[in-house]
Amino acid sequence: MLSERSQLVTIFDFDNETQHGKLEDAILEAVFNAAKYYHQTNDQHRSAAELKLASAWHNVEYARRAIFTDLNISKWSNEDLRQGLVDALSRGYIDFIELFIEYGITLEKLTIKDLDYLYSTAYIDKVLPLKKIKYTVPTRDDFYAVYMRNYIEVYNDKNVPLGDHALRDLFFWAIFLDRFDLALYLCSKTWNQSVAPLFGARIYAKAAAMTLDSETKQLYKHNAEKLDKYAASLVDRCFECDRDFAVNILKRPAIAFFNVLPLKLALKANCRAFLASKCVQRYLDNEWFGNINYKRQNINFRIFLCSVFFPLIPFFCHTLPYIHRHQPYNPNAVVRSRNPNSSTHPRTASNVRWTEKIVYFYKAPIVRFYYNLIFFFVFLGLFSFVLLVDYFPLNVYNGTRSGIRGLPLPITEICLHVCIWGIIIEELRQFFLMHSYDEYLDEISNIIDMTAIILYIIGFITRFVVIEGFFTFSKIIFGLDLILWYIRILHLFAAYERLGPKLIMIFNTMKDLLFFVCFILIFLFGFSITSWSLIITSSQVQWIYDKRGDLLNVTVSENGTHGWNWKLLRDVTNYGVWKVFGQVDEIESDNSYSAVAFILAILFVAISNVLLLNVLVALFNVTIENVQDQSHDIWRYQRFLLVNEFRQKSLLPPPFNTLYCLINAIVRFIAHRQKRYRNHRLIPDEKLTVDIIETGDGLTVPRLKITDSMKRENAIVEDFWRDLLKQMEEKKNKLKYDIL
């Protein structure tokens, strides 16, 4: 029997060169021998069985040595190799995927049917969450409908190869199935590698917002932060190689990823590390100053002086140094500077006409920032002046306002209303430029603006009712509105590098203050109500005794009816709130009530002033230490938002923006009409930059137009991915050995 089936017998020998002293290799060899014997009549089936066994055993060394040989590889059909690659992808074996690619089985040859099969191999409890709970395996369309609703693609023929979109689609598949290591490997093979991690970060961030489990939520957030940092490292690696090239990456749409712009995607994904990278900051410098050469000495102060003298701009703005920007990056350019110290600024242009200088001056976001800053200080001064000395009821009795008889409102108040309505128009313009309401409400400054505008409208309406109660209410509302406008000016200070991080620290410590207020209110009301009830008992209850000390009568104030009024609540709060700061007033009475209230005051001062306030100071110190290391990066992110905001602002500050918006609307209307007229005359329609190439099988494969810049980007970041994947493999091996 053994002699007849000798090929099924495998002897393990430590000195065997084939088995290398590994028992698992001997077992694998025995399994292969059985597979060969079972499929000995069909070479194609035998090869497929060997390939599946090698992949299932996950022994890439044995597969490379015994299966992927020049003699055996020629016996396998392309279909078997493709199925083997799909099996390796479903198992997540990166080394096997590399082995298939090495032997010419590329991912581009996979079909839509293979992609659907990969989605069907997912475990329901290990994929990213969906809005609707499904008890079946989710499909590709289910994930795209939740996480990438604007990028859904419909394929009628499932046998169409993925082509150049294979790496992109497989990268999204790995992200949706939460196979992070495999997603990183596929990301290292895609085009536009600086954009791919941003998509992954956006998907993971959305998944974290949808999941309810705290541990899973933290894991998704951690993965999103990792991808965010990888994207920042990639673009900074390009920036170190060539600054011009790296900045142009941010300006160009990502052809391999739906032609999205990197900065818009990073903003939607809230990728703060990417937006705080060196490359993005250089891009912001270019955008912030426009065509003004910001490398000159005291350039900020010179721009500020030109902005202060508003009527004299045509005479003063020509003193600033201007430059001509680079032309858009040409991907087919042969010679590019590789000097890391090269600047994104060309030489200073000495032949700029004075009309161009005025246009350049107005277009620079820093000029708009200074205009708004100057206007805001003037606006706050005007608002403060009106509330202090020039706010009166509506003149319906033919009185005198601002020295003019019969004027309904003072001139200063009229100017104030004109300014605020200019702010409202600018805020409405900003709101309609947003892509969604959520994007507008994500910014705290926009919420403050909206609240201040609502308060103003309420005060503006009640201000025209000539009734004392309405006038009092309107002035109180305007006073609260002024507080919000003063707070709003802090947003403008975020542009300065020294002030921005400090504001971030202040806002973070305010969170600790809110928690402290909750604790202190509990002690405050408990102490205040108890102490005040004891102190006022003598005035509420009168005990009447005769000369011998016998009780004659007991009288109560207000005949025992409820003595509640709002003044009582104010007295209770006023009695206890100053104790928090250590201010203790002497109690005049000397009865038992006062003695107990005095003891309670000592205890409350000890708890609130000594214990709780010192705990608050300690919390502030811890928060500042934790935030201090990250505050600069957070400020860079805030700076990006600020530059992006003022780049879309009107050229002139309120209230002059009203005229600008009117002219701009007329120009846009005329341009739209002209465009519609030209479109009626044009017949051809432009297509996307995607080629359709026929394969030998009669199938069409979508092909991207890969530019030289895309190839260069991949070449620059190749070392980064190699080191990262090597570190991941070492950690995985170390973990495996620790388990064994």
XYZ file of C-alpha atoms in Angstrom:
740
model
C 0.000 0.000 0.000
C 2.751 2.466 0.904
C 4.726 1.534 -2.178
C 1.702 2.180 -4.405
C 0.964 5.583 -2.746
C 4.495 6.631 -1.958
C 3.835 10.153 -3.272
C 1.400 10.684 -0.403
C 4.014 9.927 2.240
C 5.935 12.914 3.628
C 8.795 12.384 6.044
C 9.805 15.313 8.256
C 13.534 15.723 8.715
C 15.176 18.638 10.526
C 18.107 18.486 8.121
C 15.933 18.503 5.010
C 16.844 21.457 2.813
C 13.350 21.605 1.291
C 11.569 21.810 4.623
C 14.220 23.988 6.350
C 13.527 22.257 9.646
C 9.990 23.645 9.849
C 7.204 21.266 10.738
C 4.581 23.511 9.151
C 6.382 23.252 5.821
C 6.296 19.465 6.064
C 2.573 19.514 6.796
C 2.026 21.921 3.914
C 4.028 19.647 1.617
C 1.872 16.689 2.639
C -1.303 18.624 1.908
C 0.073 19.625 -1.491
C 0.922 16.030 -2.306
C -2.645 15.039 -1.519
C -3.974 17.832 -3.722
C -1.708 16.750 -6.584
C -2.859 13.160 -6.253
C -6.524 14.154 -6.157
C -6.233 16.372 -9.258
C -3.608 14.336 -11.054
C -5.833 13.951 -14.129
C -6.340 17.736 -14.513
C -3.281 19.964 -14.372
C -5.314 23.171 -14.299
C -7.385 22.057 -11.316
C -4.279 20.841 -9.547
C -2.548 24.203 -9.992
C -5.608 26.060 -8.713
C -5.818 23.798 -5.670
C -2.140 24.338 -4.876
C -2.594 28.065 -5.135
C -5.592 28.104 -2.800
C -3.800 25.933 -0.259
C -0.736 28.166 -0.296
C -2.877 31.249 0.239
C -4.944 29.625 2.988
C -1.778 28.442 4.755
C -0.262 31.923 4.375
C 3.225 30.660 3.747
C 4.588 32.976 1.127
C 8.128 31.622 1.366
C 6.995 28.120 0.490
C 4.753 29.463 -2.265
C 7.627 31.416 -3.806
C 9.976 28.440 -3.575
C 7.722 25.575 -4.606
C 4.760 27.047 -6.495
C 5.724 30.327 -8.146
C 8.510 28.914 -10.250
C 9.244 29.495 -13.901
C 8.210 25.932 -14.646
C 4.874 26.000 -12.810
C 3.723 29.534 -13.561
C 3.376 28.768 -17.264
C 0.858 26.007 -16.535
C -1.612 28.306 -14.814
C -4.320 30.178 -16.646
C -4.904 33.882 -16.176
C -8.289 33.079 -14.662
C -6.713 30.942 -11.916
C -4.151 33.615 -11.130
C -6.837 36.286 -11.023
C -8.931 34.178 -8.654
C -5.848 33.625 -6.521
C -5.285 37.384 -6.341
C -8.913 37.921 -5.327
C -8.519 35.264 -2.631
C -5.362 36.956 -1.327
C -7.199 40.297 -1.188
C -10.141 38.805 0.690
C -7.748 37.290 3.236
C -5.735 40.511 3.483
C -2.366 38.862 2.773
C -0.214 41.734 1.539
C 2.832 39.553 0.869
C 0.800 37.263 -1.398
C -0.613 40.287 -3.245
C 2.940 41.481 -3.839
C 3.844 38.008 -5.116
C 1.002 38.003 -7.644
C 1.902 41.494 -8.842
C 5.524 40.424 -9.191
C 4.442 37.702 -11.632
C 2.403 40.117 -13.731
C -1.103 39.666 -12.284
C -2.000 43.305 -11.747
C -4.939 44.659 -9.783
C -6.162 46.511 -12.872
C -7.276 43.183 -14.369
C -9.845 42.585 -11.642
C -13.449 43.117 -12.660
C -16.509 44.710 -11.101
C -17.724 41.184 -10.364
C -14.555 40.504 -8.372
C -15.044 43.747 -6.455
C -18.617 42.786 -5.571
C -17.338 39.400 -4.400
C -14.810 41.099 -2.126
C -17.611 43.130 -0.557
C -19.599 39.924 -0.025
C -16.737 38.404 2.012
C -17.119 41.001 4.750
C -18.205 40.174 8.281
C -21.287 42.173 9.196
C -19.989 43.084 12.664
C -16.560 44.222 11.410
C -17.480 46.707 8.689
C -18.006 50.438 9.106
C -21.470 51.312 10.420
C -24.350 52.194 8.131
C -27.295 54.433 8.915
C -29.775 51.582 8.564
C -28.995 48.337 10.361
C -28.799 45.519 7.822
C -28.847 41.849 8.686
C -27.341 40.932 5.319
C -23.864 41.625 4.002
C -23.786 45.281 2.814
C -22.929 45.925 -0.805
C -20.662 48.465 -2.415
C -23.613 50.736 -3.194
C -24.686 50.680 0.466
C -21.342 52.059 1.620
C -21.130 54.641 -1.147
C -24.661 55.862 -0.407
C -23.658 56.638 3.198
C -20.031 57.734 2.995
C -19.545 58.874 -0.624
C -22.963 59.856 -1.844
C -21.626 62.267 -4.458
C -19.285 59.705 -6.038
C -21.595 56.757 -6.819
C -20.765 55.025 -10.113
C -23.127 52.654 -11.924
C -21.757 49.700 -13.922
C -24.067 47.766 -16.220
C -21.513 45.137 -17.200
C -20.019 43.319 -14.201
C -17.248 41.788 -16.314
C -15.660 45.137 -17.111
C -12.111 45.381 -15.683
C -11.529 48.047 -13.070
C -8.611 49.459 -15.045
C -6.744 52.398 -13.543
C -9.562 52.854 -11.003
C -8.778 49.478 -9.449
C -6.465 50.775 -6.747
C -8.891 53.552 -5.837
C -11.896 51.203 -5.611
C -9.944 48.568 -3.692
C -8.648 51.238 -1.301
C -12.226 52.283 -0.522
C -13.202 48.610 -0.157
C -10.473 48.094 2.454
C -11.548 51.245 4.319
C -15.240 50.258 4.339
C -14.385 46.799 5.655
C -12.076 48.357 8.274
C -8.929 46.604 7.069
C -6.602 49.409 7.964
C -3.243 47.779 7.164
C -4.445 46.583 3.770
C -5.879 50.048 3.069
C -2.480 51.617 3.756
C -0.803 49.176 1.364
C -3.331 49.947 -1.393
C -2.961 53.658 -0.654
C 0.780 53.361 -1.322
C 0.007 52.062 -4.819
C -2.576 54.626 -5.909
C -2.098 57.831 -7.840
C -2.529 61.180 -6.062
C -1.240 59.644 -2.861
C -1.538 62.893 -0.912
C -5.308 62.851 -1.469
C -6.050 59.169 -0.805
C -5.422 59.374 2.992
C -7.718 62.402 3.172
C -10.575 60.348 1.768
C -9.830 57.605 4.284
C -9.738 60.108 7.148
C -13.074 61.558 6.084
C -14.699 58.114 5.939
C -13.345 57.081 9.347
C -14.390 60.392 10.912
C -17.931 59.935 9.617
C -17.955 56.346 10.883
C -16.858 57.569 14.333
C -19.751 60.019 14.391
C -22.246 57.272 13.509
C -21.124 54.517 15.885
C -22.390 54.287 19.455
C -19.763 52.021 21.012
C -17.146 54.143 22.768
C -14.204 51.820 22.071
C -15.071 51.495 18.390
C -15.575 55.244 18.141
C -12.128 55.849 19.631
C -10.577 53.344 17.209
C -12.144 55.049 14.196
C -10.984 58.452 15.419
C -7.479 57.078 15.914
C -7.416 55.707 12.360
C -8.672 59.031 10.996
C -5.914 60.899 12.865
C -3.322 58.466 11.513
C -4.418 58.990 7.915
C -4.484 62.738 8.498
C -0.871 62.658 9.718
C 0.182 60.431 6.812
C -1.294 62.895 4.323
C 0.581 65.744 6.026
C 3.830 63.764 5.949
C 3.379 62.971 2.249
C 2.783 66.552 1.163
C 5.618 67.805 3.388
C 7.923 65.209 1.835
C 7.113 66.720 -1.565
C 7.585 70.193 -0.084
C 11.088 69.339 1.095
C 11.962 68.124 -2.383
C 10.446 70.989 -4.390
C 8.345 73.756 -2.866
C 6.810 74.914 -6.144
C 5.781 71.387 -7.029
C 4.275 70.694 -3.589
C 2.230 73.901 -3.531
C 0.895 73.098 -6.996
C -0.277 69.698 -5.724
C -2.675 71.588 -3.453
C -4.001 73.623 -6.366
C -4.536 70.790 -8.852
C -7.587 68.498 -8.765
C -6.838 64.850 -7.998
C -7.555 63.064 -11.268
C -7.503 59.601 -9.712
C -10.001 60.616 -7.002
C -12.980 62.192 -8.739
C -11.092 65.434 -9.515
C -11.494 66.732 -5.967
C -9.344 69.587 -4.693
C -7.096 68.485 -1.795
C -7.747 71.524 0.397
C -11.527 71.332 0.051
C -11.441 67.642 0.883
C -9.167 68.238 3.891
C -11.512 70.951 5.163
C -14.561 68.677 4.875
C -12.681 65.833 6.575
C -11.422 68.178 9.321
C -7.841 67.030 8.667
C -6.105 69.500 10.958
C -2.646 67.940 10.715
C -2.743 68.215 6.917
C -3.945 71.825 7.001
C -1.215 72.628 9.571
C 1.560 71.151 7.397
C 4.445 73.258 6.124
C 3.291 73.001 2.542
C -0.218 74.246 3.304
C 1.190 77.096 5.391
C 3.360 78.210 2.480
C 0.316 78.050 0.257
C -1.555 80.203 2.804
C 1.268 82.765 2.790
C 0.921 83.075 -0.968
C -2.865 83.386 -0.774
C -2.845 85.750 2.231
C -0.637 88.356 0.590
C -1.737 87.790 -2.997
C 0.610 89.550 -5.393
C 2.271 91.558 -2.625
C 5.834 90.459 -1.884
C 5.569 89.505 1.780
C 9.301 88.852 2.124
C 10.061 92.550 2.348
C 10.781 94.118 5.729
C 7.839 95.478 7.783
C 5.447 94.530 4.999
C 2.510 93.995 7.396
C 2.865 97.470 8.870
C 3.185 99.032 5.408
C 0.023 97.296 4.225
C -1.774 98.442 7.376
C -0.804 102.072 6.758
C -2.051 101.868 3.182
C -5.324 100.426 4.461
C -5.803 103.160 7.070
C -5.679 105.933 4.497
C -8.727 104.654 2.677
C -9.378 107.617 0.348
C -5.692 107.801 -0.651
C -5.241 104.198 -1.777
C -4.481 105.076 -5.442
C -1.578 107.241 -4.228
C -0.115 105.022 -1.502
C -0.617 101.403 -2.614
C 1.928 101.815 -5.437
C 4.679 102.075 -2.793
C 4.257 98.390 -1.905
C 6.420 95.724 -3.609
C 4.451 93.555 -6.023
C 5.304 90.358 -7.850
C 3.957 88.394 -10.776
C 2.742 84.955 -9.826
C 3.959 81.766 -11.460
C 1.885 80.470 -14.310
C -0.086 77.309 -13.501
C 2.147 74.297 -13.098
C 2.962 72.595 -16.403
C 3.160 68.821 -15.839
C 5.041 68.336 -19.092
C 7.813 70.731 -18.150
C 11.221 69.124 -18.548
C 13.278 71.233 -16.209
C 12.103 71.987 -12.682
C 13.985 73.295 -9.700
C 14.857 70.577 -7.191
C 16.434 72.914 -4.724
C 14.589 72.600 -1.390
C 15.386 76.224 -0.644
C 13.691 77.443 -3.805
C 10.830 79.858 -3.207
C 7.353 79.865 -4.649
C 7.853 83.562 -5.460
C 9.412 84.670 -8.712
C 11.442 87.786 -9.133
C 9.894 91.125 -8.230
C 8.138 92.750 -11.142
C 9.289 96.300 -11.730
C 7.011 96.970 -14.687
C 3.630 96.533 -12.981
C 1.276 99.296 -14.032
C -0.301 101.430 -11.338
C -3.781 100.200 -12.308
C -2.608 96.595 -11.793
C -1.167 97.561 -8.411
C -4.588 98.810 -7.277
C -6.199 95.549 -8.416
C -3.510 93.480 -6.703
C -3.917 95.535 -3.531
C -7.664 95.028 -3.359
C -7.474 91.306 -4.163
C -5.044 90.485 -1.339
C -6.952 88.861 1.590
C -4.673 90.618 4.087
C -5.957 93.981 2.819
C -9.552 92.853 3.276
C -8.598 91.658 6.744
C -7.180 95.051 7.708
C -10.217 96.813 6.252
C -12.551 94.661 8.331
C -10.356 95.054 11.416
C -10.360 98.860 11.135
C -14.068 98.924 10.393
C -14.818 96.684 13.372
C -13.031 98.964 15.817
C -14.872 101.971 14.393
C -18.129 100.040 14.536
C -17.615 99.032 18.185
C -16.737 102.610 19.114
C -19.860 103.899 17.357
C -22.056 101.246 18.983
C -20.639 102.030 22.432
C -21.140 105.781 21.928
C -24.771 105.333 20.874
C -25.651 103.174 23.880
C -23.891 105.509 26.310
C -25.019 108.964 25.229
C -27.131 108.918 22.061
C -29.856 106.289 22.401
C -33.314 107.852 22.858
C -36.923 106.873 22.141
C -38.251 107.378 18.630
C -38.932 111.083 18.065
C -42.699 111.127 17.502
C -43.294 114.325 19.441
C -41.311 116.612 17.096
C -38.340 116.849 19.453
C -34.695 117.515 18.632
C -32.186 114.795 17.769
C -28.538 115.556 16.930
C -29.428 119.256 16.840
C -32.067 118.747 14.139
C -35.698 119.259 15.019
C -38.090 116.511 13.929
C -35.302 113.988 13.185
C -36.683 110.540 14.174
C -33.309 109.096 15.240
C -29.923 110.582 16.073
C -27.464 110.653 13.184
C -25.018 108.409 15.026
C -27.691 105.754 15.507
C -28.649 105.946 11.833
C -25.001 105.355 10.909
C -24.918 102.436 13.347
C -27.927 100.787 11.701
C -26.385 101.244 8.248
C -23.194 99.537 9.427
C -25.014 96.596 11.010
C -27.159 96.030 7.933
C -23.954 95.986 5.911
C -22.683 93.239 8.241
C -25.953 91.333 7.795
C -25.631 91.500 3.992
C -22.038 90.226 4.174
C -23.077 87.401 6.507
C -25.908 86.389 4.168
C -23.439 86.378 1.280
C -21.101 84.132 3.251
C -23.999 81.838 4.188
C -25.100 81.319 0.583
C -21.516 80.653 -0.510
C -21.363 77.698 1.872
C -22.008 74.244 0.455
C -24.223 73.205 3.368
C -25.808 74.584 6.516
C -23.724 72.240 8.667
C -20.528 73.720 7.238
C -21.699 77.187 8.273
C -22.714 76.124 11.783
C -19.452 74.261 12.400
C -17.700 77.578 13.053
C -18.224 79.173 16.465
C -17.684 82.632 14.962
C -20.629 82.094 12.592
C -22.847 81.046 15.494
C -21.851 84.219 17.374
C -22.604 86.295 14.258
C -25.996 84.672 13.824
C -26.911 85.171 17.485
C -25.785 88.801 17.409
C -27.810 89.463 14.251
C -30.941 87.884 15.753
C -30.584 90.009 18.906
C -30.090 93.112 16.774
C -33.225 92.438 14.732
C -35.256 91.965 17.921
C -33.876 95.198 19.395
C -34.318 97.016 16.064
C -38.013 96.106 15.862
C -38.857 96.907 19.491
C -36.881 100.123 19.247
C -39.598 101.746 17.074
C -42.374 101.117 19.639
C -42.744 104.271 21.756
C -43.613 102.534 25.022
C -41.354 102.631 28.061
C -41.307 98.842 28.481
C -40.388 98.263 24.831
C -37.712 100.967 24.936
C -36.163 99.402 28.057
C -36.268 95.965 26.452
C -34.668 97.199 23.222
C -31.788 98.902 25.048
C -31.117 95.771 27.101
C -31.101 93.677 23.918
C -28.732 96.119 22.209
C -26.459 95.964 25.251
C -26.310 92.164 25.046
C -25.750 92.461 21.313
C -22.774 94.763 21.888
C -21.205 92.149 24.181
C -21.390 89.572 21.399
C -19.810 91.942 18.885
C -16.939 92.583 21.290
C -16.447 88.828 21.684
C -16.629 88.457 17.914
C -13.537 90.587 17.401
C -11.440 87.872 19.052
C -11.900 85.872 15.853
C -9.844 88.441 13.961
C -6.929 88.073 16.388
C -6.500 84.471 15.236
C -4.520 85.778 12.266
C -1.554 86.685 14.489
C 0.860 83.944 15.429
C 1.423 85.240 18.979
C -2.239 85.812 19.797
C -3.810 82.837 18.002
C -2.402 80.048 20.226
C -3.263 82.051 23.356
C -6.889 82.307 22.257
C -6.995 78.559 21.772
C -5.690 78.055 25.311
C -8.337 80.446 26.651
C -11.174 78.636 24.866
C -9.966 75.259 26.132
C -9.706 76.472 29.726
C -13.236 77.854 29.450
C -14.436 74.251 29.180
C -12.908 73.566 32.589
C -14.551 76.723 33.888
C -17.988 75.514 32.796
C -17.560 72.280 34.741
C -16.340 74.271 37.743
C -19.397 76.548 37.576
C -21.660 73.484 37.738
C -19.942 72.323 40.932
C -19.836 75.742 42.550
C -23.536 76.376 41.835
C -24.457 73.275 43.810
C -22.574 74.507 46.882
C -23.669 78.106 46.277
C -27.412 77.504 46.244
C -27.251 74.992 49.085
C -25.391 77.466 51.302
C -27.171 80.646 50.179
C -30.707 79.358 50.528
C -30.012 77.824 53.937
C -28.163 80.875 55.320
C -30.575 83.454 53.934
C -33.588 81.538 55.229
C -32.054 81.639 58.723
C -31.137 85.331 58.539
C -34.590 86.542 57.428
C -36.476 84.361 59.905
C -36.406 87.158 62.538
C -38.210 89.501 60.151
C -40.765 86.853 59.171
C -41.675 85.491 62.624
C -42.245 87.610 65.759
C -42.330 85.886 69.201
C -44.150 88.025 71.780
C -43.454 87.423 75.492
C -44.738 89.089 78.649
C -42.576 90.487 81.428
C -42.311 87.126 83.113
C -41.053 85.481 79.928
C -44.206 83.604 79.065
C -45.190 83.332 75.418
C -48.196 85.499 74.613
C -48.449 85.356 70.798
C -46.654 84.481 67.564
C -47.105 86.764 64.548
C -45.940 86.263 60.959
C -45.346 88.813 58.244
C -47.958 89.372 55.525
C -50.496 87.325 57.476
C -48.792 84.059 56.526
C -49.352 84.512 52.782
C -46.640 83.780 50.255
C -43.919 86.385 50.440
C -42.291 85.338 47.164
C -40.869 87.930 44.773
C -37.981 88.039 42.314
C -36.016 90.255 44.659
C -35.765 87.311 47.049
C -33.942 85.230 44.425
C -31.541 88.108 43.780
C -30.888 88.517 47.520
C -30.146 84.808 47.912
C -27.696 84.851 45.006
C -26.115 88.124 46.072
C -25.521 86.814 49.600
C -23.640 83.720 48.467
C -21.876 84.718 45.256
C -19.415 87.091 46.910
C -18.429 84.426 49.392
C -16.889 82.510 46.488
C -14.286 85.267 46.204
C -13.665 85.412 49.959
C -15.762 88.491 50.765
C -17.526 87.875 54.106
C -19.738 90.605 55.608
C -20.417 90.763 59.331
C -23.903 89.638 60.401
C -25.489 92.317 62.599
C -27.852 90.056 64.542
C -26.638 87.961 67.447
C -29.360 85.314 67.640
C -28.998 81.598 67.032
C -29.919 81.938 63.368
C -27.076 84.367 62.771
C -24.604 82.194 64.657
C -25.386 79.181 62.489
C -25.279 81.330 59.336
C -21.839 82.622 60.397
C -20.519 79.062 60.832
C -21.940 78.073 57.437
C -20.256 81.102 55.844
C -16.877 80.004 57.205
C -17.374 76.477 55.834
C -18.543 77.725 52.439
C -15.612 80.133 52.071
C -13.205 77.340 52.964
C -14.739 74.991 50.407
C -15.301 77.427 47.549
C -12.414 79.859 47.889
C -9.704 77.585 49.211
C -10.573 74.179 47.795
C -12.597 74.598 44.600
C -10.798 77.681 43.262
C -7.414 76.049 43.760
C -8.688 72.909 42.043
C -9.784 75.113 39.142
C -6.337 76.703 38.925
C -4.759 73.240 38.920
C -7.107 72.171 36.105
C -6.138 75.267 34.142
C -2.458 74.389 34.480
C -3.034 70.809 33.298
C -5.153 71.968 30.359
C -2.616 74.577 29.293
C 0.208 72.036 29.440
C -1.791 69.566 27.353
C -2.861 72.162 24.813
C 0.428 74.044 24.611
C 2.132 71.421 22.435
C -0.816 71.271 20.045
C -1.905 74.892 20.186
C 0.388 75.967 17.362
C -0.937 73.287 15.018
C -4.498 74.150 16.013
C -3.766 77.809 15.336
C -2.470 76.876 11.875
C -5.779 75.173 11.219
C -7.656 78.252 12.441
C -5.447 80.380 10.210
C -6.442 78.296 7.200
C -10.110 78.921 8.011
C -9.418 82.636 8.394
C -7.561 82.924 5.083
C -10.265 80.924 3.354
C -12.914 83.222 4.841
C -11.283 86.514 3.856
C -10.433 85.221 0.398
C -14.188 85.055 -0.200
C -14.986 88.349 1.525
C -16.152 91.397 -0.368
C -13.402 93.723 -1.529
C -14.755 96.527 0.679
C -15.802 96.333 4.347
C -19.335 97.093 5.582
C -21.201 99.278 4.861
C -19.375 99.857 1.541
C -19.786 96.157 0.719
C -23.433 96.824 -0.156
C -22.378 98.767 -3.245
C -19.811 96.124 -4.138
C -22.372 93.290 -3.851
C -24.802 95.207 -6.038
C -22.202 95.784 -8.770
C -20.983 92.205 -8.501
C -24.537 90.871 -8.880
C -25.073 92.947 -12.024
C -21.783 91.766 -13.523
C -22.579 88.127 -12.738
C -26.023 88.461 -14.298
C -24.574 89.908 -17.510
C -21.856 87.240 -17.633
C -24.450 84.492 -17.096
C -26.581 85.807 -19.941
C -23.580 85.969 -22.251
C -22.550 82.433 -21.310
C -26.021 81.084 -22.075
C -25.939 82.852 -25.421
C -22.567 81.309 -26.291
C -23.668 77.846 -25.136
C -26.589 77.936 -27.531
C -24.161 78.502 -30.377
C -21.667 75.827 -29.297
C -22.399 72.249 -30.348
C -19.573 70.035 -29.041
C -19.436 69.064 -25.410
C -16.184 68.511 -23.550
C -15.535 65.154 -21.920
C -13.571 64.083 -18.884
C -9.892 63.254 -19.148
C -10.478 59.489 -19.196
C -9.543 57.230 -22.087
C -11.430 54.035 -22.934
C -9.079 51.363 -24.241
C -10.204 48.045 -25.679
C -8.510 44.899 -24.442
C -7.883 41.737 -26.368
C -10.998 40.158 -24.848
C -13.234 42.796 -26.369
C -13.752 44.564 -23.003
C -13.271 48.265 -22.368
C -10.932 49.407 -19.635
C -11.151 52.965 -18.199
C -7.754 54.597 -18.378
C -6.650 57.784 -16.681
C -4.322 60.265 -18.283
C -1.414 59.869 -15.902
C 0.604 63.085 -15.882
C 4.286 63.523 -15.152
C 3.446 65.352 -11.941
C 1.474 62.328 -10.666
C 4.422 60.046 -11.441
C 6.802 62.420 -9.729
C 4.629 62.642 -6.624
C 4.603 58.836 -6.316
C 8.367 58.692 -6.813
C 9.002 61.269 -4.060
C 6.848 59.542 -1.433
C 7.942 56.003 -2.323
C 10.507 55.900 0.488
C 7.913 57.048 3.020
C 5.585 54.159 2.210
C 8.426 51.650 2.140
C 9.531 52.629 5.640
C 5.975 52.724 6.970
C 5.013 49.300 5.602
C 8.289 47.868 6.899
C 7.534 49.186 10.396
C 4.026 47.710 10.224
C 5.431 44.310 9.214
C 7.974 44.370 12.041
C 5.284 45.201 14.615
C 3.091 42.411 13.274
C 5.922 39.872 13.467
C 6.843 40.999 16.959
C 3.255 40.616 18.086
C 3.114 37.136 16.534
C 6.276 36.037 18.335
C 5.009 37.459 21.631
C 1.835 35.410 21.301
C 3.817 32.248 20.560
